[in-house]
CSV table of C-alpha atoms in Angstrom, one decimal:
chain,number,residue,atom,x,y,z
A,39,MET,CA,42.9,29.0,210.6
A,40,ASP,CA,39.8,30.3,208.7
A,41,ARG,CA,39.0,33.6,208.1
A,42,HIS,CA,36.2,34.3,210.6
A,43,GLU,CA,39.0,33.1,213.2
A,44,VAL,CA,41.6,35.3,211.7
A,45,TYR,CA,39.1,38.2,211.6
A,46,GLN,CA,37.8,37.8,215.3
A,47,ARG,CA,41.6,37.8,216.2
A,48,ILE,CA,42.7,40.8,214.3
A,49,SER,CA,39.9,42.9,215.5
A,50,SER,CA,41.0,42.4,218.9
A,51,VAL,CA,44.5,43.3,218.1
A,52,VAL,CA,43.4,46.4,216.5
A,53,ALA,CA,41.5,47.4,219.4
A,54,GLU,CA,44.6,46.8,221.5
A,55,SER,CA,46.8,48.6,219.4
A,56,SER,CA,44.6,52.0,218.5
A,57,THR,CA,45.4,54.9,220.2
A,58,SER,CA,41.5,55.7,220.2
A,59,PRO,CA,38.9,54.0,221.7
A,60,ILE,CA,37.4,51.4,219.1
A,61,ASP,CA,33.8,49.9,219.3
A,62,LEU,CA,34.6,46.5,217.9
A,63,ASP,CA,30.9,45.8,217.2
A,64,SER,CA,30.9,48.6,214.7
A,65,VAL,CA,34.2,47.2,212.8
A,66,THR,CA,33.4,45.2,209.7
A,67,GLU,CA,35.7,43.8,206.9
A,68,GLU,CA,34.7,47.2,205.2
A,69,THR,CA,36.3,49.5,207.9
A,70,ALA,CA,39.3,51.7,206.9
A,71,ILE,CA,42.2,51.0,208.7
A,72,ALA,CA,43.2,54.9,208.7
A,73,GLY,CA,39.6,55.2,210.1
A,74,LEU,CA,40.8,53.4,213.3
A,75,GLY,CA,43.4,55.9,214.3
A,76,PHE,CA,46.4,54.2,212.4
A,77,ASP,CA,48.4,57.0,210.7
A,78,SER,CA,52.0,56.2,209.0
A,79,LEU,CA,53.5,55.7,212.5
A,80,ALA,CA,51.0,54.3,214.2
A,81,ILE,CA,50.4,51.8,212.2
A,82,LEU,CA,54.1,50.2,213.5
A,83,ASP,CA,52.2,49.3,216.7
A,84,LEU,CA,49.9,47.5,214.5
A,85,LEU,CA,52.4,45.6,212.7
A,86,PHE,CA,54.2,44.5,215.3
A,87,ASP,CA,51.3,43.5,217.4
A,88,LEU,CA,50.2,41.3,214.4
A,89,GLU,CA,53.3,39.6,214.4
A,90,GLU,CA,53.4,38.7,217.7
A,91,GLU,CA,49.9,37.6,217.6
A,92,PHE,CA,50.0,35.3,214.3
A,93,GLY,CA,54.3,34.6,214.3
A,94,ILE,CA,54.3,36.0,210.9
A,95,ARG,CA,56.4,38.6,209.5
A,96,ILE,CA,54.8,41.6,207.7
A,97,THR,CA,56.9,44.3,205.4
A,98,ALA,CA,56.3,47.9,205.2
A,99,GLU,CA,55.0,47.5,201.7
A,100,GLU,CA,52.4,45.2,202.8
A,101,ILE,CA,51.0,46.8,205.6
A,102,GLN,CA,50.8,50.4,203.8
A,103,GLY,CA,49.1,48.6,201.0
A,104,ILE,CA,46.3,48.0,203.4
A,105,ARG,CA,43.3,49.9,203.0
A,106,THR,CA,40.5,48.3,205.1
A,107,VAL,CA,40.1,45.4,207.5
A,108,GLY,CA,38.8,43.1,205.3
A,109,GLU,CA,42.2,43.3,203.2
A,110,LEU,CA,44.0,43.0,206.3
A,111,VAL,CA,42.2,39.6,207.0
A,112,THR,CA,43.0,38.6,203.6
A,113,LEU,CA,46.7,39.2,203.7
A,114,LEU,CA,46.8,37.3,206.8
A,115,VAL,CA,44.6,34.5,205.8
A,116,ARG,CA,47.3,34.3,202.6
A,117,ARG,CA,50.2,34.5,204.6
A,118,LEU,CA,49.3,31.6,207.5
A,119,GLU,CA,48.0,29.4,204.6
A,120,ALA,CA,51.6,29.7,203.0
A,121,SER,CA,53.5,29.2,206.2
A,122,PRO,CA,50.7,27.6,208.9
A,123,SER,CA,53.4,26.3,211.1
A,124,ASP,CA,53.8,30.0,211.7
A,125,ALA,CA,50.5,30.3,212.6
A,126,GLY,CA,51.5,31.2,216.3
B,94,MET,CA,72.5,58.8,210.1
B,95,PRO,CA,70.4,59.0,207.3
B,96,ALA,CA,72.4,60.5,204.0
B,97,ASP,CA,70.7,62.9,201.7
B,98,ASP,CA,68.2,61.0,200.1
B,99,ALA,CA,68.4,62.6,196.8
B,100,ARG,CA,67.4,59.8,194.2
B,101,GLU,CA,68.8,59.6,191.0
B,102,GLY,CA,66.6,61.8,189.2
B,103,GLY,CA,65.8,63.4,192.9
B,104,ARG,CA,66.8,66.7,194.8
B,105,ALA,CA,70.5,67.0,194.0
B,106,THR,CA,73.3,69.1,196.1
B,107,PRO,CA,75.5,71.3,193.8
B,108,ALA,CA,78.0,68.6,194.2
B,109,ARG,CA,75.6,65.8,193.5
B,110,SER,CA,75.0,67.6,190.3
B,111,ARG,CA,77.9,68.5,189.4
B,112,LEU,CA,78.9,64.8,189.5
B,113,ARG,CA,76.1,64.0,187.4
B,114,ARG,CA,77.1,66.7,184.8
B,115,VAL,CA,80.9,65.6,184.6
B,116,VAL,CA,80.0,61.9,184.9
B,117,ARG,CA,76.8,61.2,182.7
B,118,PHE,CA,77.6,57.4,182.2
B,119,LYS,CA,75.8,55.9,184.8
B,120,PRO,CA,78.1,52.8,185.2
B,121,LEU,CA,81.3,54.9,185.7
B,122,ARG,CA,79.5,57.1,188.3
B,123,ARG,CA,78.4,54.0,190.2
B,124,LEU,CA,82.0,53.0,190.3
B,125,LEU,CA,83.0,56.0,191.6
B,126,LEU,CA,80.4,56.3,194.2
B,127,ARG,CA,80.6,52.5,195.3
B,128,HIS,CA,84.6,52.2,195.2
B,129,VAL,CA,86.4,55.6,194.7
B,130,ILE,CA,84.6,58.0,196.7
B,131,PRO,CA,84.1,56.1,199.9
B,132,PRO,CA,87.7,55.5,200.7
B,133,VAL,CA,88.8,58.7,199.7
B,134,ALA,CA,86.0,60.4,202.0
B,135,LEU,CA,87.1,58.1,204.7
B,136,LEU,CA,90.5,59.3,204.8
B,137,GLY,CA,89.1,63.2,204.8
B,138,ILE,CA,86.9,62.5,207.6
B,139,ARG,CA,89.5,61.0,209.6
B,140,ALA,CA,92.1,63.5,208.8
B,141,LEU,CA,89.7,66.1,209.0
B,142,GLY,CA,88.2,64.8,212.4
B,143,ALA,CA,91.7,64.2,214.1
B,144,SER,CA,92.5,68.1,213.5
B,145,TRP,CA,89.6,68.9,215.4
B,146,ARG,CA,89.7,70.3,218.9
B,147,THR,CA,86.3,68.5,220.5
B,148,ARG,CA,85.1,69.3,223.7
B,149,VAL,CA,82.2,67.5,225.1
B,150,ILE,CA,79.6,68.8,227.1
B,151,HIS,CA,77.2,66.5,229.4
B,152,ARG,CA,79.5,63.6,228.5
B,153,GLU,CA,78.3,62.0,231.8
B,154,ARG,CA,74.5,62.0,230.4
B,155,PHE,CA,76.0,59.9,227.5
B,156,ASP,CA,78.2,57.6,229.8
B,157,ARG,CA,75.2,57.0,232.3
B,158,LEU,CA,72.7,55.9,229.4
B,159,LEU,CA,75.5,53.8,227.9
B,160,ALA,CA,76.3,52.1,231.0
B,161,GLY,CA,72.5,51.8,231.8
B,162,GLY,CA,72.1,49.1,229.2
B,163,ARG,CA,68.6,50.6,227.9
B,164,PRO,CA,68.1,51.1,224.0
B,165,ILE,CA,69.3,54.7,223.3
B,166,VAL,CA,68.3,56.7,220.2
B,167,ALA,CA,70.7,59.6,219.7
B,168,GLY,CA,68.5,62.6,217.9
B,169,PHE,CA,70.5,65.2,216.2
B,170,PRO,CA,69.8,67.5,213.4
B,171,HIS,CA,70.3,66.1,209.8
B,172,GLY,CA,73.0,69.2,209.4
B,173,ARG,CA,75.2,68.2,212.2
B,174,THR,CA,75.8,64.7,211.0
B,175,PHE,CA,79.4,65.2,209.8
B,176,ALA,CA,80.4,67.1,212.7
B,177,LEU,CA,79.0,64.1,214.9
B,178,LEU,CA,80.2,61.2,212.9
B,179,GLY,CA,83.7,60.9,214.6
B,180,PHE,CA,82.3,61.2,218.2
B,181,MET,CA,79.6,58.7,217.9
B,182,SER,CA,81.8,56.3,216.0
B,183,ARG,CA,84.7,56.6,218.6
B,184,PRO,CA,86.1,53.4,220.2
B,185,GLY,CA,84.1,52.9,223.7
B,186,ASN,CA,81.4,55.2,222.8
B,187,GLY,CA,78.8,52.4,221.8
B,188,ARG,CA,77.6,50.4,218.8
B,189,TRP,CA,75.1,52.2,216.8
B,190,LEU,CA,72.6,51.8,213.7
B,191,VAL,CA,72.0,54.2,211.2
B,192,MET,CA,69.8,55.0,208.3
B,193,CYS,CA,71.4,55.5,205.0
B,194,SER,CA,69.1,56.0,201.8
B,195,LYS,CA,69.3,53.5,199.0
B,196,SER,CA,69.8,55.9,196.3
B,197,LEU,CA,73.4,55.8,194.6
B,198,ASP,CA,75.0,58.5,196.4
B,199,GLY,CA,73.6,56.7,199.8
B,200,ASP,CA,75.5,53.6,198.8
B,201,ALA,CA,78.7,55.7,199.3
B,202,MET,CA,77.7,57.2,202.3
B,203,ALA,CA,76.9,53.5,203.6
B,204,ARG,CA,80.2,52.2,202.8
B,205,VAL,CA,82.1,55.3,204.6
B,206,GLU,CA,79.8,54.7,207.9
B,207,GLU,CA,80.4,50.9,207.9
B,208,ARG,CA,83.9,51.5,207.5
B,209,LEU,CA,83.7,53.9,210.7
B,210,GLY,CA,82.0,51.1,212.4
B,211,PHE,CA,78.4,51.6,212.0
B,212,GLU,CA,75.7,49.1,211.4
B,213,VAL,CA,73.7,50.5,208.6
B,214,VAL,CA,70.2,50.1,207.5
B,215,ARG,CA,69.0,51.3,204.0
B,216,GLY,CA,66.1,53.6,203.4
B,217,SER,CA,65.2,57.0,203.9
B,218,THR,CA,61.4,58.1,202.9
B,219,GLY,CA,58.1,56.8,202.0
B,220,THR,CA,57.8,53.0,202.5
B,221,ASP,CA,61.5,52.6,202.2
B,222,GLY,CA,61.6,54.6,205.2
B,223,LEU,CA,59.3,52.6,207.4
B,224,GLN,CA,60.7,49.5,206.2
B,225,ALA,CA,64.1,50.9,207.3
B,226,LEU,CA,62.6,51.8,210.7
B,227,ILE,CA,61.1,48.5,211.0
B,228,ASP,CA,64.4,47.1,210.1
B,229,MET,CA,66.0,49.0,212.7
B,230,ILE,CA,63.6,48.1,215.6
B,231,ARG,CA,64.1,44.3,214.6
B,232,ARG,CA,67.5,44.6,214.9
B,233,MET,CA,68.0,46.5,217.9
B,234,LYS,CA,65.5,44.1,219.6
B,235,GLY,CA,67.5,41.1,218.8
B,236,ASP,CA,70.8,43.0,220.1
B,237,PRO,CA,70.5,44.7,223.2
B,238,GLY,CA,73.5,47.3,223.5
B,239,LEU,CA,73.0,48.4,220.0
B,240,GLY,CA,71.6,51.9,219.8
B,241,ALA,CA,70.6,54.1,217.1
B,242,CYS,CA,71.4,57.5,215.9
B,243,LEU,CA,68.7,59.1,213.4
B,244,ALA,CA,68.4,62.5,212.2
B,245,ILE,CA,65.4,64.2,214.0
B,246,ASP,CA,64.0,66.2,211.2
B,247,GLY,CA,64.7,63.1,208.7
B,248,SER,CA,66.2,63.3,205.3
B,249,ARG,CA,64.3,66.3,203.9
B,250,GLY,CA,63.4,68.4,206.8
B,251,PRO,CA,61.9,71.0,207.4
B,252,ARG,CA,65.4,71.9,209.2
B,253,ASP,CA,65.3,71.5,212.9
B,254,VAL,CA,61.8,70.2,213.2
B,255,VAL,CA,61.3,67.0,214.7
B,256,GLN,CA,59.6,64.0,212.7
B,257,GLY,CA,57.9,61.2,214.5
B,258,GLY,CA,60.5,58.3,213.5
B,259,VAL,CA,63.1,58.9,216.3
B,260,ILE,CA,60.4,59.0,218.8
B,261,ALA,CA,58.3,55.8,217.1
B,262,LEU,CA,62.1,54.1,217.1
B,263,ALA,CA,62.7,55.0,221.2
B,264,GLN,CA,59.3,53.7,221.8
B,265,ARG,CA,59.1,50.4,220.3
B,266,VAL,CA,62.4,49.4,221.6
B,267,GLY,CA,61.6,50.7,225.1
B,268,GLY,CA,64.3,53.3,224.8
B,269,VAL,CA,65.4,56.5,225.3
B,270,VAL,CA,66.1,59.5,223.1
B,271,LEU,CA,69.2,61.4,223.6
B,272,PRO,CA,69.3,64.6,221.9
B,273,VAL,CA,72.8,65.5,220.4
B,274,THR,CA,74.1,68.4,218.6
B,275,ALA,CA,77.4,70.5,217.8
B,276,ALA,CA,79.0,73.7,216.8
B,277,ALA,CA,82.2,74.6,215.5
B,278,HIS,CA,84.5,77.4,214.1
B,279,PRO,CA,85.8,78.0,211.8
B,280,ALA,CA,83.1,75.8,209.7
B,281,TRP,CA,81.9,75.6,206.4
B,282,VAL,CA,78.1,75.8,206.1
B,283,HIS,CA,76.0,74.4,202.8
B,284,ARG,CA,73.4,77.3,203.1
B,285,ARG,CA,71.6,76.1,199.9
B,286,GLY,CA,70.9,73.1,201.3
B,287,TRP,CA,67.6,72.2,203.4
B,288,ASP,CA,69.4,71.1,206.2
B,289,HIS,CA,72.4,73.7,206.3
B,290,ALA,CA,75.1,70.9,206.8
B,291,LEU,CA,78.1,72.3,209.0
B,292,VAL,CA,81.3,71.1,208.0
B,293,PRO,CA,83.9,72.0,210.7
B,294,LEU,CA,87.5,73.3,209.1
B,295,PRO,CA,90.7,71.7,209.8
B,296,PHE,CA,91.9,72.4,213.2
B,297,ALA,CA,88.5,73.7,213.8
B,298,ARG,CA,87.0,74.0,217.7
B,299,VAL,CA,84.3,71.6,217.8
B,300,VAL,CA,81.6,71.4,220.6
B,301,ILE,CA,79.3,68.8,221.1
B,302,VAL,CA,76.5,69.0,223.6
B,303,VAL,CA,74.7,65.6,224.9
B,304,GLY,CA,71.1,67.1,225.9
B,305,GLU,CA,68.8,66.0,228.3
B,306,PRO,CA,67.7,62.5,227.7
B,307,LEU,CA,63.6,61.9,226.8
B,308,ASP,CA,61.8,59.3,228.0
B,309,VAL,CA,59.4,57.7,225.8
B,310,PRO,CA,56.3,55.9,226.9
B,311,PRO,CA,55.3,52.3,225.0
B,312,ARG,CA,52.1,53.7,224.0
B,313,LEU,CA,51.6,57.3,222.8
B,314,LYS,CA,48.0,59.1,221.5
B,315,PRO,CA,48.7,61.2,218.5
B,316,ASP,CA,48.8,64.2,220.6
B,317,GLU,CA,51.4,63.1,223.0
B,318,LEU,CA,53.4,61.8,220.3
B,319,SER,CA,53.1,65.4,218.8
B,320,ALA,CA,53.9,66.9,222.1
B,321,LEU,CA,57.2,64.8,222.6
B,322,CYS,CA,58.5,65.8,219.4
B,323,ARG,CA,58.1,69.5,220.4
B,324,GLU,CA,59.9,68.7,223.8
B,325,LEU,CA,62.5,67.0,222.0
B,326,GLU,CA,62.8,70.1,219.8
B,327,GLY,CA,62.9,72.5,223.0
B,328,ARG,CA,65.7,70.2,224.3
B,329,LEU,CA,67.8,70.3,221.4
B,330,GLY,CA,67.3,74.1,220.8
B,331,ARG,CA,68.6,74.4,224.4
B,332,ALA,CA,71.8,71.8,223.5
B,333,ARG,CA,72.4,74.1,220.4
B,334,THR,CA,72.2,77.2,222.5
B,335,GLU,CA,74.7,75.8,225.0
B,336,ALA,CA,76.7,74.5,222.2
B,337,GLU,CA,77.1,78.3,220.9
B,338,GLU,CA,77.7,79.7,224.1
B,339,GLN,CA,80.5,77.5,225.0
B,340,LEU,CA,82.1,77.6,221.6
B,341,ARG,CA,82.0,81.6,222.4
B,342,ALA,CA,83.1,81.0,225.9
B,343,GLY,CA,86.2,78.8,224.5
B,344,GLY,CA,87.7,82.2,222.7
B,345,GLY,CA,85.4,82.3,220.0
B,346,ASP,CA,84.3,85.7,218.2
B,347,ALA,CA,81.0,86.6,216.9
B,348,LYS,CA,81.8,85.4,213.7
B,349,ALA,CA,82.4,81.9,215.6
B,350,GLY,CA,78.5,82.4,216.9
B,351,ARG,CA,77.4,83.4,213.5
B,352,ALA,CA,78.6,79.7,212.1
B,353,ALA,CA,77.5,77.8,214.9
B,354,ARG,CA,73.8,79.2,214.6
B,355,ALA,CA,73.7,78.2,210.9
């Protein structure tokens, strides 16, 4: 799965997980995760939705270290490359 | 149930400070906390618990939820942990997952809780706390029938103020929050601690009140989460008042009421 495809799938997960309406056209890799309405507890929704979408496990440390959508894409691309069979 | 989260070098209760002053040699302290204190504490908890005259109000709410099979997240004030340990671990009262800090003190508490029959997930605040919450969600999803006990005010307070963790847990496992609290007389209250921990004395009367269960929708906006937290506080407040009134009605005097309110 290439970076663009991961980005596309992440964008739709982010839009579904967020508690506030998100205009996907305005989301770029530079967009801050916190700016999309994910506080320390709402991030749980994003984490479990991403796990379900990509079939991987994400730790609290990993998700808390993510600042932007681009960093999230990088994390997932790295994880999917490490275990391609998990790419649900 | 989260143990106090005082880490090595973190906030400490007087008892812990004393232990640190008396036992400065860390390996010895570790030995005491992991292998000596837990069995002694367990013996004390069981002996003390056996001497209490415990009355459970609204037990039917508890039984109905247990029979219903929906995941239960029992939410209680941190300061009532000790008074509720025996009730929650009693055979027939369900299987429970608790959160306990990763500190050395938490090691001791985790061992006591495991021997009482609880399943333990380690972590308390910050990233550790979030990971512990994630681990609890995974364990509960993979094990229908496993409930969770969580302090509503976390491991650092403010006292009796509901934090989001208990709601987030119930939300993610499709569960229901069950408020539970206790009052006791005579009891020792640790007033210098943030949670005013209540320890019923030998042969104390203990009243446990099971509050009104709180349904949690699968998705919550921040303001809805906040409203649910306040609602849970209200239900726990009513349960607490009821516990105090029942304690007084059972023959307690004004002093009993004061101990219960602490």
